[in-house]
Coordinates of C-alpha atoms and ligand atoms in Angstrom, one line a residue:
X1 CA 27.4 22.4 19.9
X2 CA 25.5 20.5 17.3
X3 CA 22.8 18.6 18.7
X4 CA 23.5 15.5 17.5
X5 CA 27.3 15.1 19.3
X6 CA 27.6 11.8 20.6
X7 CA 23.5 11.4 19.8
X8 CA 23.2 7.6 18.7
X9 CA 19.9 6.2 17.6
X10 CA 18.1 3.9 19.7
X11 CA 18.3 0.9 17.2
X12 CA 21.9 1.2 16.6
X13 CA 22.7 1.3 20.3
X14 CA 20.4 -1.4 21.2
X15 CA 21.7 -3.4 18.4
X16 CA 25.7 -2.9 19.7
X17 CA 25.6 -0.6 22.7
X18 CA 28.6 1.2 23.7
X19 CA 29.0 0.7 28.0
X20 CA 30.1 3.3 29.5
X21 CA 30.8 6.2 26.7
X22 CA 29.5 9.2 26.8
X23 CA 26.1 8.7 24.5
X24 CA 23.3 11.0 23.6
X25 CA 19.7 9.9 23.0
X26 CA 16.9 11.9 21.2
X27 CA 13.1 10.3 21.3
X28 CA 10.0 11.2 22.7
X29 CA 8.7 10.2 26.3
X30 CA 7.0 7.2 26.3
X31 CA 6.2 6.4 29.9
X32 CA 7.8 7.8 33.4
X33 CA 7.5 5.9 36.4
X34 CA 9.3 7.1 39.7
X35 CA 10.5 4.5 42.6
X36 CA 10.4 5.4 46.1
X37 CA 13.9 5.8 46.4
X38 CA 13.1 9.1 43.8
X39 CA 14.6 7.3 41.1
X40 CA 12.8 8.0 37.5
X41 CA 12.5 5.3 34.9
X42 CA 11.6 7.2 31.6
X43 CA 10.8 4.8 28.5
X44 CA 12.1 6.8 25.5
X45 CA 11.7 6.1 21.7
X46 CA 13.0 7.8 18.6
X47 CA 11.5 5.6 15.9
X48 CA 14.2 4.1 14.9
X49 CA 13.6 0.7 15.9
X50 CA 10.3 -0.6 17.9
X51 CA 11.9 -1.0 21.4
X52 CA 12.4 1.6 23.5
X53 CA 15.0 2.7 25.8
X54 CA 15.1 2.4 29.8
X55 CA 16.2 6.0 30.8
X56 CA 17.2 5.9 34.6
X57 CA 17.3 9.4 35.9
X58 CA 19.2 9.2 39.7
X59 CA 17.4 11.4 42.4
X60 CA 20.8 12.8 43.0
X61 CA 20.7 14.9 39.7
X62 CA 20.2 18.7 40.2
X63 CA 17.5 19.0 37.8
X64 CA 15.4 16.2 38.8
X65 CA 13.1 18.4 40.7
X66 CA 12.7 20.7 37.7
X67 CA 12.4 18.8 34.7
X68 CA 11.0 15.2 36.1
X69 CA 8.1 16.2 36.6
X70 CA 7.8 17.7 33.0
X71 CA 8.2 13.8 31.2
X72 CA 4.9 13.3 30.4
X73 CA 4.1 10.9 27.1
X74 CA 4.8 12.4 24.1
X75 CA 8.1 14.7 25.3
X76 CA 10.6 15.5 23.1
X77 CA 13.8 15.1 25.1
X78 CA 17.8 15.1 25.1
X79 CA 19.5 12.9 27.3
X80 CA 22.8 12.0 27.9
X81 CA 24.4 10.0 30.1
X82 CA 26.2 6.4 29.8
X83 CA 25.0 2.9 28.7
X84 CA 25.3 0.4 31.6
X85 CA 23.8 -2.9 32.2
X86 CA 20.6 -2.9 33.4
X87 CA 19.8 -4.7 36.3
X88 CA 15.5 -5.3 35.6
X89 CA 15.0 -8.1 33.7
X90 CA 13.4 -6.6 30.6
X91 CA 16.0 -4.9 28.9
X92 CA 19.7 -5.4 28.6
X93 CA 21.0 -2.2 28.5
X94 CA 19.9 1.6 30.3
X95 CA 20.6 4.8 29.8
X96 CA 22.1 6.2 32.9
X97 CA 21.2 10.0 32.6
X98 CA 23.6 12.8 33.4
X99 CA 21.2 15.3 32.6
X100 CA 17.7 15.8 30.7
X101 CA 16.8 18.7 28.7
X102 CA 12.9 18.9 27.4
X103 CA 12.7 20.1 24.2
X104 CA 9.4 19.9 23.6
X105 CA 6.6 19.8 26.2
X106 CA 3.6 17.7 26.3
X107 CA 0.6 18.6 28.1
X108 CA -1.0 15.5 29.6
X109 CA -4.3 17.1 30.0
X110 CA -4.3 18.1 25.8
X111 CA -2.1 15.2 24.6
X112 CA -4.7 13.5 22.4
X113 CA -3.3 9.8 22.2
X114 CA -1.8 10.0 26.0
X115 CA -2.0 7.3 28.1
X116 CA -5.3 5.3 28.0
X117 CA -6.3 2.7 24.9
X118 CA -7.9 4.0 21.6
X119 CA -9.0 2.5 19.0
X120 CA -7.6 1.9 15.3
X121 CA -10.7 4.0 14.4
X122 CA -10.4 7.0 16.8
X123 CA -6.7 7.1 16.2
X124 CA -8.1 7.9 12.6
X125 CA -8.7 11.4 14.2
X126 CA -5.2 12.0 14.5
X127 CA -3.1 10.9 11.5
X128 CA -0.3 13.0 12.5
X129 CA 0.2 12.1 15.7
X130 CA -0.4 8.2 15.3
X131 CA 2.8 7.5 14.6
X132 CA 4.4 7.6 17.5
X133 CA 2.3 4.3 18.8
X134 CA 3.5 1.0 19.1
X135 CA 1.1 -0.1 16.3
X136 CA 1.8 2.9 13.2
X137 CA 5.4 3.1 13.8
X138 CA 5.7 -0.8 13.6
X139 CA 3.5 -0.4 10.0
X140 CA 5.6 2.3 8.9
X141 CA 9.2 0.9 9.3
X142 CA 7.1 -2.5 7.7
X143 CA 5.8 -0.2 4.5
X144 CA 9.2 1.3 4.3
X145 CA 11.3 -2.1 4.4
X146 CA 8.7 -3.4 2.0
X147 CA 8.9 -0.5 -0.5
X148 CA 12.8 -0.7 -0.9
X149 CA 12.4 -4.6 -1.3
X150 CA 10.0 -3.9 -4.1
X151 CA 12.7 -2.2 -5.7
X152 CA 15.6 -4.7 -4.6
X153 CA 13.5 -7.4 -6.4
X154 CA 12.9 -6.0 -9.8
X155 CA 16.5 -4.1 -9.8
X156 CA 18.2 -7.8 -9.0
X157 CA 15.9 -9.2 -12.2
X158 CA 17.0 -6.4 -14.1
X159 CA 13.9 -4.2 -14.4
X160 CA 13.5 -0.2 -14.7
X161 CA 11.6 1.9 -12.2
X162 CA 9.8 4.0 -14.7
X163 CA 8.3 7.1 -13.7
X164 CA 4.6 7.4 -14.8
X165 CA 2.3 10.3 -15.2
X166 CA 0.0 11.1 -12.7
X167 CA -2.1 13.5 -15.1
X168 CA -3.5 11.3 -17.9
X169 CA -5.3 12.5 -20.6
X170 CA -6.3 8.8 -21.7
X171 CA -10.0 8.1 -21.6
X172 CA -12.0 5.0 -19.7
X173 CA -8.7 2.8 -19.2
X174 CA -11.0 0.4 -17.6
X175 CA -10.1 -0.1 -13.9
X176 CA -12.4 2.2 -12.2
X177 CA -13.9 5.6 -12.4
X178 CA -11.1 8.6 -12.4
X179 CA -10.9 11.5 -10.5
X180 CA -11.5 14.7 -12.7
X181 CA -8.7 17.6 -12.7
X182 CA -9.6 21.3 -13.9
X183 CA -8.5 24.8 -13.4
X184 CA -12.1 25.6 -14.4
X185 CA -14.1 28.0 -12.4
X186 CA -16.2 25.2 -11.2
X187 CA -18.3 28.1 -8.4
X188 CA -18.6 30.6 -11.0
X189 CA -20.1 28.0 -13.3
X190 CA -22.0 26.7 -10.9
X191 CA -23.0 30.2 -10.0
X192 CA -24.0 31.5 -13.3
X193 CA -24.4 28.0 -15.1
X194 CA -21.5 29.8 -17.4
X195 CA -17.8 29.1 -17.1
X196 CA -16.1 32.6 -17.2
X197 CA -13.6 31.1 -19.5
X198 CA -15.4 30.0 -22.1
X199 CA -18.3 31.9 -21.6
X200 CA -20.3 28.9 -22.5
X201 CA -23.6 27.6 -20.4
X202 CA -23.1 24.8 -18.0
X203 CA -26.0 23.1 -19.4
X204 CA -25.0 19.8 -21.7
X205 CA -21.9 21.3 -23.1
X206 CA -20.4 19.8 -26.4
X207 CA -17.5 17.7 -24.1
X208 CA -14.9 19.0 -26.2
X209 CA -15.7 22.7 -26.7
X210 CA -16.0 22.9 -22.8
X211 CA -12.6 21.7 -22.0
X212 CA -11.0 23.5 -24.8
X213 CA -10.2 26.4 -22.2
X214 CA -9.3 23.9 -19.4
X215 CA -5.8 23.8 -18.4
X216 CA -4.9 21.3 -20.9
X217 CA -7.5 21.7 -23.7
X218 CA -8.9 18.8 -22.9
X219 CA -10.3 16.7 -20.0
X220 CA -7.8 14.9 -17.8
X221 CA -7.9 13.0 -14.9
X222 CA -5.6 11.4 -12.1
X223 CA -4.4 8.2 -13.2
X224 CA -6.1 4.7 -12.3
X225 CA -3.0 2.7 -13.1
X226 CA 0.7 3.4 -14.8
X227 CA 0.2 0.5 -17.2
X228 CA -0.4 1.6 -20.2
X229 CA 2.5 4.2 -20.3
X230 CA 4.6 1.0 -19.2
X231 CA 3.9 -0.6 -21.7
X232 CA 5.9 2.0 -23.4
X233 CA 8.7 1.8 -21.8
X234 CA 8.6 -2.0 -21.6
X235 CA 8.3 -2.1 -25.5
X236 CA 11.3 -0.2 -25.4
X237 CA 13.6 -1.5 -22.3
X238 CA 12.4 -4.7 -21.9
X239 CA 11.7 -5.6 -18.5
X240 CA 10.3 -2.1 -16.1
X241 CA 7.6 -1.1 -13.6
X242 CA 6.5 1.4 -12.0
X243 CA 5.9 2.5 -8.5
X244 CA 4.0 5.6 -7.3
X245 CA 0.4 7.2 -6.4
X246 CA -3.0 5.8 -7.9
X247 CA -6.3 7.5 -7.7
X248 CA -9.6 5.7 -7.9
X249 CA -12.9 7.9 -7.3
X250 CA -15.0 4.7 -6.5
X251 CA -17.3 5.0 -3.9
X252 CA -16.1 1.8 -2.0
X253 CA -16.6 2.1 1.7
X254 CA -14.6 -1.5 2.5
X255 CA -12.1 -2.4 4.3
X256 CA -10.1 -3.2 1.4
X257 CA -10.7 0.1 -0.8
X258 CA -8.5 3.4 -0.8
X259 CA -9.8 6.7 -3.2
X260 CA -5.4 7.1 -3.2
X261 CA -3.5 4.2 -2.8
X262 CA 0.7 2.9 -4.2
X263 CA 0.5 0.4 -7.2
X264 CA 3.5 -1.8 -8.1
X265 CA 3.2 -2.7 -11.8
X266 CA 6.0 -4.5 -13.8
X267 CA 5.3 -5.2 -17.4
X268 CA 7.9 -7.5 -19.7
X269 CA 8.2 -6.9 -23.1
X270 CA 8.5 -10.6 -24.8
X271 CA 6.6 -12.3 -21.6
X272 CA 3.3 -14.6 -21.4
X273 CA 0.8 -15.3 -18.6
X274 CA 2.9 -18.3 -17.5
X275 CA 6.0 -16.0 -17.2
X276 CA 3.4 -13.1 -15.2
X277 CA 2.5 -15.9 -12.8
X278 CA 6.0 -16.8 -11.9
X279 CA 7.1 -13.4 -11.3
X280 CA 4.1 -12.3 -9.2
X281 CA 4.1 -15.6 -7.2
X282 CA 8.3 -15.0 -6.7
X283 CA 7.2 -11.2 -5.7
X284 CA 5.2 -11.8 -3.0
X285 CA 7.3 -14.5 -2.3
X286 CA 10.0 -11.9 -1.9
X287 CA 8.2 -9.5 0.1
X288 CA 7.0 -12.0 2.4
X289 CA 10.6 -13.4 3.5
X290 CA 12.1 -10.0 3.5
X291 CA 9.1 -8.6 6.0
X292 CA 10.3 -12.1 8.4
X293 CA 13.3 -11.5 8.0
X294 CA 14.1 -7.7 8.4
X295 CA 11.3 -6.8 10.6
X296 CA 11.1 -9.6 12.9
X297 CA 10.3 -7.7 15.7
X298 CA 7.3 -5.6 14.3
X299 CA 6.0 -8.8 13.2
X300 CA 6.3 -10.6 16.6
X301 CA 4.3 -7.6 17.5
X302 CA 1.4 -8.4 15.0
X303 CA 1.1 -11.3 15.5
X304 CA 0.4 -10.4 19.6
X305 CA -1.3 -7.8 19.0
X306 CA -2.9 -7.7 16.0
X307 CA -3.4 -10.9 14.5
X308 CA -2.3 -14.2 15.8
X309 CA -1.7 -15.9 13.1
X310 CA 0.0 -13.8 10.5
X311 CA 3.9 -15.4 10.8
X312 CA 2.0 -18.7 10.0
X313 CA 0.6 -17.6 7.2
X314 CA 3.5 -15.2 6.0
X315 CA 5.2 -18.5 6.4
X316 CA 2.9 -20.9 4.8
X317 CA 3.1 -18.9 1.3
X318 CA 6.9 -19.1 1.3
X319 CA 6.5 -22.8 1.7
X320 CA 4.4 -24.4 -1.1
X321 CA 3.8 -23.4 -4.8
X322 CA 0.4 -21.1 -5.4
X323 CA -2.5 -22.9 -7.1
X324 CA -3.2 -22.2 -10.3
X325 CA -7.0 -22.6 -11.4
X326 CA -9.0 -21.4 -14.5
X327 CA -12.1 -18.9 -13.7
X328 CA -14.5 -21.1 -14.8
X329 CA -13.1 -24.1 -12.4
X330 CA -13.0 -21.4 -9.8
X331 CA -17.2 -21.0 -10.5
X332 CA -17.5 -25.1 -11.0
X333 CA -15.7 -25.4 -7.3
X334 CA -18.2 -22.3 -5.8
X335 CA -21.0 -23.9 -7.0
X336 CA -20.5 -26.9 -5.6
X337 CA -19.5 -26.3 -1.9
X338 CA -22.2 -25.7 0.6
X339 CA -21.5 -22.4 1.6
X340 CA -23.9 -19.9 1.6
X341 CA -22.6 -16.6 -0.4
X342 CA -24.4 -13.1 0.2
X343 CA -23.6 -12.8 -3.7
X344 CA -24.7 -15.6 -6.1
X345 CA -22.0 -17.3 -8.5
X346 CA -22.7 -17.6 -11.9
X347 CA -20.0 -18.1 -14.8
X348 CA -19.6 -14.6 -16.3
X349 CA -19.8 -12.5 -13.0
X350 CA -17.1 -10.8 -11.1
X351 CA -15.9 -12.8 -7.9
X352 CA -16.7 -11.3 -4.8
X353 CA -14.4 -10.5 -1.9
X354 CA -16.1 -13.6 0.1
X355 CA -15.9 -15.7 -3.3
X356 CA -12.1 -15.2 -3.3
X357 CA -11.6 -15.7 -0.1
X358 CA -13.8 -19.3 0.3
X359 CA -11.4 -20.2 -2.7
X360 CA -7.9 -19.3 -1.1
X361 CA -9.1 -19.5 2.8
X362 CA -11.4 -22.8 3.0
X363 CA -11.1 -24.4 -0.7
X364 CA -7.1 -24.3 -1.6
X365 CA -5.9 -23.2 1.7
X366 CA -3.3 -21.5 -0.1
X367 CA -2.8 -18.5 -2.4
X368 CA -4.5 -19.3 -6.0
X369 CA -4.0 -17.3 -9.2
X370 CA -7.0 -17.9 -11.2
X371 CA -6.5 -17.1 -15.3
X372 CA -8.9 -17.2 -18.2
X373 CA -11.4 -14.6 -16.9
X374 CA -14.6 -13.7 -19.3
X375 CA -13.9 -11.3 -21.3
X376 CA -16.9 -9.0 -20.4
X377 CA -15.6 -8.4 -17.2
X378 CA -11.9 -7.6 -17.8
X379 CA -10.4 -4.9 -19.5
X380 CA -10.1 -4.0 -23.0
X381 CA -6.0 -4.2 -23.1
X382 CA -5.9 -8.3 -22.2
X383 CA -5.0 -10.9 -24.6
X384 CA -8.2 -12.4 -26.3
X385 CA -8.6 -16.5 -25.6
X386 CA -8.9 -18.7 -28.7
X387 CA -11.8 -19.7 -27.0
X388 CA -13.4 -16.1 -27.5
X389 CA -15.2 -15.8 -24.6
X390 CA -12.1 -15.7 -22.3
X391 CA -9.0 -13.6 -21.7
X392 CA -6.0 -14.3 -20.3
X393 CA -6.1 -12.7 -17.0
X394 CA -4.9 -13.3 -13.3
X395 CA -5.6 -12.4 -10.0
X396 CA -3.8 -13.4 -7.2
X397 CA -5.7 -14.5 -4.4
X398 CA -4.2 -14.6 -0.8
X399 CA -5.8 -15.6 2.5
X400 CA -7.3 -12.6 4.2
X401 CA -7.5 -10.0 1.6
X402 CA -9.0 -12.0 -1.9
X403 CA -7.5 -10.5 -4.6
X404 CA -3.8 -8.7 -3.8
X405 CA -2.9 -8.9 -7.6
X406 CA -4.1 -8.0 -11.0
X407 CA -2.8 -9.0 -14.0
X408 CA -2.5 -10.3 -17.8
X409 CA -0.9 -10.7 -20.7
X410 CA -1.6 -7.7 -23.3
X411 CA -3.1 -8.1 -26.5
X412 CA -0.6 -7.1 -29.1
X413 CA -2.7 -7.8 -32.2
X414 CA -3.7 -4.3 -33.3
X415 CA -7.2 -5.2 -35.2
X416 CA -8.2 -7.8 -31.8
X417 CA -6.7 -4.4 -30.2
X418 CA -9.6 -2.1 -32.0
X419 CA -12.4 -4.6 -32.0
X420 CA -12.3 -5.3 -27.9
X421 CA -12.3 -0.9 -27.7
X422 CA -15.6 -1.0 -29.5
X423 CA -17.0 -4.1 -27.8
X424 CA -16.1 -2.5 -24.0
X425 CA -18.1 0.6 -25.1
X426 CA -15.1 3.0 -25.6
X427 CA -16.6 6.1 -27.7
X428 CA -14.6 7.2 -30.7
X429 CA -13.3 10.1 -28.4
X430 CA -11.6 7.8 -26.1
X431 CA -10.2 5.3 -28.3
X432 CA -8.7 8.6 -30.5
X433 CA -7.2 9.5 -26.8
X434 CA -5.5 5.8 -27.1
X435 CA -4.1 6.0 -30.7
X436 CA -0.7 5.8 -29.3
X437 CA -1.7 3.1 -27.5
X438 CA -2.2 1.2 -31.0
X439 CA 1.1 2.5 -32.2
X440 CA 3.1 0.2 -29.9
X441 CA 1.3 -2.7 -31.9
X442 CA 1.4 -0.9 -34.9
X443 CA 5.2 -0.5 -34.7
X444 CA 7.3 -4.1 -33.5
X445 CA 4.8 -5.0 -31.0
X446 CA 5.4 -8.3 -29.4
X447 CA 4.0 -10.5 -26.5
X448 CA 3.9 -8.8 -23.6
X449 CA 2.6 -9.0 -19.9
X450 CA 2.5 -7.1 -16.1
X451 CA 0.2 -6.7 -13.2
X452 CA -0.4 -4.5 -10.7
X453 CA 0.2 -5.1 -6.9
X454 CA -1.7 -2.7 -4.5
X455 CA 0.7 -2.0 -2.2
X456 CA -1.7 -1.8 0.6
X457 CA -3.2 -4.6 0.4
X458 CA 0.2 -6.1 0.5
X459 CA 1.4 -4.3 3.9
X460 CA -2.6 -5.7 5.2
X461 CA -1.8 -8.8 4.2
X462 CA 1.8 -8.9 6.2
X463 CA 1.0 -7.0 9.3
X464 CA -2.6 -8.6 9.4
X465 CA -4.3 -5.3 9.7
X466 CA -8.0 -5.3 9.5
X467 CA -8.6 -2.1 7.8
X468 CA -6.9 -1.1 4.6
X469 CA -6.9 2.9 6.4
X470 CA -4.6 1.9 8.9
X471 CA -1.5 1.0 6.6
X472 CA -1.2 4.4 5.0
X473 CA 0.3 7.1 6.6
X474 CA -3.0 9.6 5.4
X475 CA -5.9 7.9 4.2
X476 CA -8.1 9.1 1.5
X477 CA -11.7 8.0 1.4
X478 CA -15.0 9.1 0.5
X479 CA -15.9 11.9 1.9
X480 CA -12.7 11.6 4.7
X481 CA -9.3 13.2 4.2
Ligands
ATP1 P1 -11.0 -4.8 -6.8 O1 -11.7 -5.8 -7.7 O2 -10.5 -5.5 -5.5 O3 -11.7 -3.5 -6.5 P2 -9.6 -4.1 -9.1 O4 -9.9 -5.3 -9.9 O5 -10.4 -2.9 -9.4 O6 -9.7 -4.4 -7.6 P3 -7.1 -3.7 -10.5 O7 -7.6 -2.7 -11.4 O8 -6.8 -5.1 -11.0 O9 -8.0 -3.8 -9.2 O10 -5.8 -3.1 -9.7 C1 -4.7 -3.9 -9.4 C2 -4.5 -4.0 -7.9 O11 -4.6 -2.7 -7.2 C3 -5.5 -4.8 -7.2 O12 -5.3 -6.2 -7.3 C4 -5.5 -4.3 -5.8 O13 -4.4 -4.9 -5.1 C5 -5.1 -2.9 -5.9 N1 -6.3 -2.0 -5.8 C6 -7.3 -1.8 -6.7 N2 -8.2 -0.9 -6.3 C7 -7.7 -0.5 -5.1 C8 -8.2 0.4 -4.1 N3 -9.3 1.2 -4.4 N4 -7.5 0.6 -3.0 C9 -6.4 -0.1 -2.8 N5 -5.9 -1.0 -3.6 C10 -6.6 -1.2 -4.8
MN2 MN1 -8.3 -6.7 -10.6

């Protein structure tokens, strides 16, 4: 007999239960409570939905004695019996068992995330097995919901999911220092200060003699950011983007920071800022109605649990239009209020987590996309101002996180292209390593713009997590994984 005979899932018969057929439930023991009448109340959930189901198990079964007694949290257990009414008040339906079978015990005395409260931070300690609380379940049915309305969004526009490398071999793509990958005997070198390979002496190595003999014959890294191989495609197909893995080796130890995180990045081929801000503001826009409306009770749960005021806001973006603001109005506003910053403000200077969020919290009260960054501190690829000094950037700001969204429109003027390589300190090695990067201006380039959504920071934003850590399924951090 397969196992799954009659076995419905505890969010489809919640949703529309069946009274009185025979039904069989697979989940793990929650809680077990036993009456004086001998009468057990087990609370089981399978993950398919938050709630769990009332399991009553009648003293007059033959194997209460035996197996009872075994239904500590964390059980993996078959029951079946029949769906009646239930008579407490806090659930509409209960599983009248028949009989119980364990499948997997759980001793109490081991069980690492039993009974009594932990924290977010020791729950850390146990990745694997924090999924099966209230808390990780709810953020992982929210990621997945979120994830598929990524792709419902751009597939309704008509955009291609484009599948980017996650080896690169381009150089300094400027967002954030890369993680290096080599087969290279890294302990023998270190051992002899020679690479067995290439014989040669760790010391100073010419750069591109040493990784001659590396897997690839040359050095590569994990990528920072699909962008630039979508701009490929989008030069090609028109509208794309690309969803997967991103790897940052920055040492950021903040709340807002992951070494691995998932980046959403569209790009539109024939597309300006003005068309980049619409699509990012209906995006989030998007993701925030579809996270009310198909997850409304992991998000009544947030917001009792974890904080009180995240329908409001989820609500409050869907109601009015962002606010759009140059960079250098965003510095004029900073400069004026009377808050005291830990980090100055001065035109020409990244914004700080607590700059962005004094502008979208306190000062707008709203999400803000600020354009027309300086150029010094934006990357190489972004359309050049006529002002010179500025490009034309954006970051979406939202309350809570700062900046959810990066963005621009791309310079497609091939000379501009080369200049703003040289100017950002790009080496002759590295801007070789981007000649086909030139190509697509070289050959029918055209205006052309994306961003890139960290999807993290997007399921923070929505559950109102505090920690960035605790909306991934395995964090990696420095020095943690
Ligand atoms: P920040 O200034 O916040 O470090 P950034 O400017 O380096 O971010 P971009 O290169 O613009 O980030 O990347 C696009 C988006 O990717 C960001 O808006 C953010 O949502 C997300 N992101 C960037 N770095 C990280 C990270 N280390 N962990 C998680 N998400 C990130
Ligand atoms: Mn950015």
């Amino acid at each position: 007999m397969t196992q799954r005979l009659n076995r419905l899932k505890i969010a489809t018969l919640l949703a529309n239960p069946p009274l009185h057929q025979p039904t069989v439930v697979l989940g793990w023991v929650r809680t077990r409570r036993e009456s004086k009448a001998g009468v057990a109340f087990v609370e089981v959930n399978d993950g398919s939905t938050f709630d769990n189901l009332q399991v009553v198990i009648p003293a007059s079964w033959s194997g209460y004695a035996e197996i009872v007694p075994l239904l500590h949290t964390g059980t993996a257990v078959r029951v079946e019996g029949v769906l009646v009414p239930s008579e407490g008040g806090r659930q509409a339906v209960e599983l009248q068992a028949g009989s119980v079978t364990v499948l997997g015990e759980s001793d109490p005395l081991q069980y690492p995330i039993g009974k009594q409260k932990i924290s977010y931070e020791t729950l850390r300690e146990y990745t694997h097995l924090r999924p099966r609380t209230n808390t990780f379940g709810a953020i992982a049915r929210l990621r997945d919901v979120l994830a598929a309305e990524v792709h419902g969004f751009f597939r309704a526009r008509g955009f291609r999911w484009v599948h980017t490398p996650v080896i690169t071999g381009n150089d300094a793509e400027g967002a954030g220092k890369a993680f290096q990958v080599t087969t290279l005997d890294l302990e023998g070198i270190a051992a002899s200060g020679r690479d067995s390979e290439t014989g040669r002496s760790g010391k100073a190595p010419d750069h591109k003699d040493f990784f001659a003999k590396d897997f690839f014959g040359k050095a590569v890294s994990l990528t920072v950011s699909g962008q630039l191989e979508a701009e490929a495609y989008a030069l090609s197909l028109g509208d794309v983007y690309t969803f997967g893995p991103t790897f940052r080796a920055e040492n950021s130890h903040t709340s807002r920071h992951l070494a691995e995180f998932w980046m959403v990045e569209p790009e539109m081929a024939f597309a300006d800022l003005e068309d980049d801000m619409e699509l990012a503001e209906a995006f989030l826009k998007h993701l925030c109605r579809a996270a009310l409306e198909q997850c409304p009770r992991e998000m009544a749960f947030f917001k009792e649990r974890v904080e009180p005021t995240v329908i409001e806001r989820l609500e409050a973006i869907l109601a009015a239009p962002f606010v759009r603001m140059t960079y250098t109005e965003a510095v004029e506003h900073l400069k004026a209020s009377k808050e005291t910053f830990e980090y100055p403000v001065e035109w020409g200077t990244d914004l700080q987590s607590e700059h962005e969020r004094w502008l979208t919290e306190k000062y707008c009260k709203a999400p803000v996309i600020l354009i027309d960054y300086p150029k010094d501190i934006k990357a190489f690829y972004m359309k050049v101002n006529d002002d010179g000094r500025t490009v034309r950037a954006m970051d979406v700001l939202v309350p809570h996180i700062g900046e959810i969204i990066g963005g621009s429109q791309r310079e497609e003027r091939v000379d501009v292209l080369q200049a703003r390589m040289k100017e950002m300190g790009l080496d002759d090695h590295a801007i070789a390593s981007l000649d086909w990067y030139l190509d697509l201006r070289r050959f029918g380039g055209a205006p052309h713009a994306g961003f890139g959504l960290g999807f993290e920071r997007l399921v923070q934003f929505v559950s109102g997590m505090a920690n960035i850590r605790d909306v991934i399924p395995f964090p990696r951090t420095p020095g943690r994984i």
